[in-house]
Tab-separated table of C-alpha atoms in Angstrom:
chain	number	residue	atom	x	y	z
A	747	MET	CA	8.166	6.394	14.163
A	748	SER	CA	9.265	6.544	10.553
A	749	GLY	CA	6.865	7.609	7.836
A	750	VAL	CA	7.061	4.178	6.212
A	751	TYR	CA	6.366	2.394	9.481
A	752	ALA	CA	3.502	4.744	10.306
A	753	ARG	CA	2.057	4.122	6.848
A	754	ARG	CA	2.288	0.397	7.406
A	755	ILE	CA	0.503	0.609	10.736
A	756	GLY	CA	-2.221	2.635	9.043
A	757	VAL	CA	-2.557	0.089	6.275
A	758	VAL	CA	-2.741	-2.812	8.728
A	759	VAL	CA	-5.383	-1.038	10.819
A	760	ALA	CA	-7.366	-0.103	7.720
A	761	SER	CA	-7.052	-3.635	6.369
A	762	ALA	CA	-8.281	-5.074	9.639
A	763	ALA	CA	-11.271	-2.753	9.568
A	764	LEU	CA	-12.028	-3.712	5.980
A	765	ALA	CA	-11.753	-7.390	6.819
A	766	ALA	CA	-14.132	-6.974	9.726
A	767	THR	CA	-16.742	-5.284	7.568
A	768	SER	CA	-16.404	-7.044	4.254
A	769	GLY	CA	-14.474	-10.246	4.778
A	770	LEU	CA	-12.322	-9.444	1.746
A	771	LEU	CA	-9.006	-9.780	3.541
A	772	THR	CA	-8.867	-13.049	5.398
A	773	ALA	CA	-6.395	-15.744	6.263
A	774	PRO	CA	-5.036	-17.382	3.098
A	775	THR	CA	-7.317	-20.405	3.092
A	776	ALA	CA	-9.258	-18.969	0.161
A	777	GLN	CA	-6.320	-17.949	-1.984
A	778	ALA	CA	-3.585	-19.618	-3.960
A	779	ALA	CA	-0.218	-20.100	-2.337
A	780	MET	CA	3.217	-21.533	-2.887
A	781	PRO	CA	3.417	-25.258	-3.738
A	782	THR	CA	2.578	-27.399	-0.703
A	783	PRO	CA	5.732	-28.744	0.945
A	784	VAL	CA	6.148	-32.391	1.875
A	785	ALA	CA	4.396	-33.673	4.997
A	786	ALA	CA	6.157	-33.336	8.352
A	787	SER	CA	6.873	-37.081	8.459
A	788	THR	CA	8.512	-36.918	5.035
A	789	ALA	CA	10.379	-33.768	6.016
A	790	ARG	CA	11.787	-35.550	9.067
A	791	THR	CA	12.978	-38.371	6.803
A	792	TYR	CA	14.452	-35.907	4.310
A	793	LEU	CA	16.225	-34.038	7.108
A	794	SER	CA	17.859	-37.250	8.311
A	795	GLN	CA	19.178	-37.777	4.771
A	796	LEU	CA	20.783	-34.343	4.409
A	797	THR	CA	24.537	-34.088	4.793
A	798	VAL	CA	25.501	-32.275	7.982
A	799	SER	CA	28.448	-29.982	7.356
A	800	ALA	CA	29.824	-26.741	8.711
A	801	GLU	CA	28.534	-23.838	6.662
A	802	GLY	CA	30.822	-22.883	3.814
A	803	SER	CA	32.325	-19.498	3.048
A	804	SER	CA	30.472	-16.565	1.520
A	805	SER	CA	33.602	-15.747	-0.455
A	806	GLY	CA	32.766	-15.083	-4.081
A	807	TYR	CA	29.032	-14.853	-3.451
A	808	SER	CA	26.935	-12.407	-5.441
A	809	ARG	CA	23.191	-12.309	-6.082
A	810	ASP	CA	24.131	-11.807	-9.728
A	811	LEU	CA	25.345	-15.411	-9.749
A	812	PHE	CA	21.705	-16.441	-9.193
A	813	PRO	CA	19.907	-14.704	-12.082
A	814	HIS	CA	16.417	-14.137	-10.743
A	815	TRP	CA	13.091	-12.681	-11.720
A	816	ILE	CA	13.562	-14.035	-15.190
A	817	THR	CA	10.779	-13.879	-17.767
A	818	GLN	CA	8.256	-16.670	-17.260
A	819	SER	CA	5.648	-15.870	-19.905
A	820	GLY	CA	5.059	-12.833	-22.086
A	821	ALA	CA	5.812	-9.729	-20.017
A	822	CYS	CA	5.578	-11.608	-16.722
A	823	ASP	CA	8.691	-12.263	-14.677
A	824	THR	CA	8.964	-14.585	-11.683
A	825	ARG	CA	8.119	-11.871	-9.155
A	826	GLU	CA	4.891	-10.970	-10.921
A	827	VAL	CA	3.910	-14.624	-11.276
A	828	VAL	CA	4.318	-15.144	-7.515
A	829	LEU	CA	2.429	-11.941	-6.682
A	830	LYS	CA	-0.467	-13.134	-8.857
A	831	ARG	CA	-0.335	-16.645	-7.381
A	832	ASP	CA	-0.114	-15.626	-3.735
A	833	GLY	CA	-2.653	-12.787	-3.846
A	834	THR	CA	-6.413	-12.484	-3.973
A	835	ASN	CA	-8.240	-10.690	-6.810
A	836	VAL	CA	-4.937	-9.528	-8.301
A	837	THR	CA	-5.228	-7.325	-11.377
A	838	GLN	CA	-2.217	-6.860	-13.654
A	839	ASN	CA	-1.624	-4.233	-16.325
A	840	SER	CA	-0.283	-4.850	-19.833
A	841	SER	CA	3.264	-4.963	-18.419
A	842	CYS	CA	2.182	-7.694	-15.984
A	843	THR	CA	2.626	-5.350	-13.011
A	844	ALA	CA	0.169	-6.022	-10.188
A	845	VAL	CA	-1.890	-2.838	-9.881
A	846	SER	CA	-4.491	-4.050	-7.387
A	847	GLY	CA	-5.280	-6.990	-5.161
A	848	SER	CA	-4.731	-8.116	-1.599
A	849	TRP	CA	-2.023	-10.227	-0.024
A	850	TYR	CA	-1.723	-12.040	3.293
A	851	SER	CA	1.848	-12.409	4.569
A	852	GLU	CA	2.228	-15.852	6.113
A	853	TYR	CA	5.327	-14.895	8.098
A	854	ASP	CA	3.748	-12.129	10.192
A	855	GLY	CA	0.010	-12.267	9.528
A	856	ALA	CA	-0.162	-8.816	7.931
A	857	SER	CA	-2.459	-7.989	5.029
A	858	TRP	CA	-1.524	-5.608	2.209
A	859	THR	CA	-3.249	-4.025	-0.767
A	860	ALA	CA	-0.149	-2.619	-2.520
A	861	ALA	CA	2.273	-4.941	-4.278
A	862	SER	CA	5.111	-2.583	-3.330
A	863	ASP	CA	4.701	-3.727	0.288
A	864	LEU	CA	5.596	-7.297	-0.676
A	865	ASP	CA	8.939	-8.965	-1.279
A	866	ILE	CA	9.278	-12.386	-2.868
A	867	ASP	CA	11.248	-14.386	-0.334
A	868	HIS	CA	13.538	-17.213	-1.314
A	869	MET	CA	12.630	-19.797	1.326
A	870	VAL	CA	16.242	-20.983	1.308
A	871	PRO	CA	18.093	-17.687	0.772
A	872	LEU	CA	20.511	-17.420	-2.111
A	873	ALA	CA	23.519	-16.732	0.130
A	874	GLU	CA	22.545	-19.627	2.403
A	875	ALA	CA	22.368	-21.894	-0.648
A	876	TRP	CA	25.793	-20.654	-1.753
A	877	ARG	CA	27.283	-21.621	1.607
A	878	SER	CA	25.466	-24.976	1.514
A	879	GLY	CA	26.705	-26.230	-1.850
A	880	ALA	CA	25.425	-23.909	-4.585
A	881	SER	CA	28.846	-22.287	-4.959
A	882	SER	CA	29.801	-25.299	-7.088
A	883	TRP	CA	26.702	-25.196	-9.287
A	884	THR	CA	26.467	-23.926	-12.827
A	885	THR	CA	24.846	-20.533	-13.352
A	886	ALA	CA	21.964	-22.301	-15.095
A	887	LYS	CA	21.248	-24.406	-12.013
A	888	ARG	CA	21.480	-21.354	-9.750
A	889	GLN	CA	19.014	-19.575	-12.032
A	890	SER	CA	16.582	-22.489	-11.773
A	891	PHE	CA	16.902	-22.439	-7.976
A	892	ALA	CA	16.313	-18.688	-7.770
A	893	ASN	CA	13.165	-18.870	-9.919
A	894	ASP	CA	11.760	-22.223	-8.797
A	895	LEU	CA	7.969	-22.131	-9.001
A	896	THR	CA	7.589	-25.899	-8.622
A	897	ARG	CA	9.113	-26.392	-5.168
A	898	PRO	CA	8.029	-24.341	-2.082
A	899	GLN	CA	10.936	-21.923	-2.586
A	900	LEU	CA	9.203	-18.612	-3.373
A	901	ILE	CA	6.567	-16.801	-1.318
A	902	ALA	CA	5.211	-13.247	-1.178
A	903	VAL	CA	5.673	-11.733	2.297
A	904	THR	CA	5.861	-8.320	3.987
A	905	ASP	CA	8.973	-6.646	2.594
A	906	ASN	CA	10.623	-5.593	5.857
A	907	ILE	CA	10.022	-9.065	7.337
A	908	ASN	CA	11.871	-10.581	4.394
A	909	GLN	CA	14.668	-8.085	4.927
A	910	SER	CA	14.888	-8.969	8.632
A	911	LYS	CA	15.250	-12.637	7.666
A	912	GLY	CA	18.105	-11.837	5.307
A	913	ASP	CA	20.177	-14.950	4.665
A	914	GLN	CA	19.619	-16.543	8.067
A	915	ASP	CA	18.767	-20.213	8.508
A	916	PRO	CA	16.109	-21.584	10.915
A	917	ALA	CA	18.592	-21.720	13.813
A	918	GLU	CA	18.813	-17.932	13.509
A	919	TRP	CA	15.375	-16.880	12.231
A	920	LEU	CA	11.851	-18.281	12.130
A	921	PRO	CA	8.577	-16.553	11.206
A	922	SER	CA	7.070	-14.570	14.074
A	923	ARG	CA	3.721	-16.174	13.242
A	924	THR	CA	4.207	-19.452	15.092
A	925	ALA	CA	1.291	-21.120	13.272
A	926	TYR	CA	3.375	-21.039	10.095
A	927	ARG	CA	6.620	-22.439	11.495
A	928	CYS	CA	5.736	-26.052	10.729
A	929	THR	CA	5.029	-25.231	7.082
A	930	TYR	CA	8.201	-23.133	6.979
A	931	ALA	CA	10.375	-25.993	8.269
A	932	ARG	CA	8.735	-28.477	5.908
A	933	ALA	CA	9.356	-26.154	2.961
A	934	TRP	CA	12.965	-25.456	3.974
A	935	VAL	CA	13.795	-29.162	4.195
A	936	HIS	CA	11.886	-29.924	0.987
A	937	VAL	CA	13.979	-27.401	-0.941
A	938	LYS	CA	17.309	-28.369	0.616
A	939	HIS	CA	16.649	-32.055	-0.012
A	940	TYR	CA	15.616	-31.523	-3.631
A	941	TYR	CA	18.750	-29.506	-4.347
A	942	ASN	CA	21.015	-31.729	-2.229
A	943	LEU	CA	22.196	-28.820	-0.093
A	944	THR	CA	23.894	-29.381	3.250
A	945	VAL	CA	22.721	-28.336	6.708
A	946	ASP	CA	24.866	-27.282	9.643
A	947	SER	CA	24.322	-28.884	13.050
A	948	ALA	CA	22.493	-25.917	14.634
A	949	GLU	CA	20.237	-25.605	11.598
A	950	LYS	CA	19.403	-29.318	11.725
A	951	SER	CA	18.606	-29.163	15.445
A	952	ALA	CA	16.303	-26.180	14.947
A	953	LEU	CA	14.496	-27.911	12.094
A	954	GLN	CA	14.133	-31.135	14.097
A	955	SER	CA	12.661	-29.177	16.994
A	956	VAL	CA	10.041	-27.531	14.788
A	957	LEU	CA	9.202	-30.689	12.840
A	958	ASN	CA	8.832	-32.778	15.986
A	959	GLY	CA	6.070	-30.423	17.045
A	960	CYS	CA	4.165	-30.674	13.760
């Protein structure tokens, strides 16, 4: 067991104990969250409207082509805005860095009290967007996509869970917390529809399967 993993287990156990005694760390019903995605019925309609196409090439892709964590206000960049939004009792210092608070990761159900344990996930990953049509966008549009606080595109989740997702689509990866899969599929379709991105056939089938169970 690695030191990092052992630390995480300790934090989860400690968080669970704290929740049991104080109720401070609970499911996210009492906290802010990413913008609510469209309803399942709307998502099913949106999915039927998306162009089905074989996934494009990753040739030429770079995260640098999607300038992200841009300044949103004062010293606050997109990451810090999402950490504040998605957490509970978040305190920020003069540099807008989150120095305390608690976060519930929707993907795996883990609770954290250190911002360093959270990644900000792009619901539709940047590389996936590139292969689905964003390769032809302007840099300005890619920047807007990578920092979109209006659509359900950004969410604070456990860092290693985000890393395990990588740039996979729902045919390849879904949150381990099954209770969140409906919201995840709704958000994915919402974002792809808004940005007129394509879906491949396996991706569409996976999304239909999840949405039909919502």
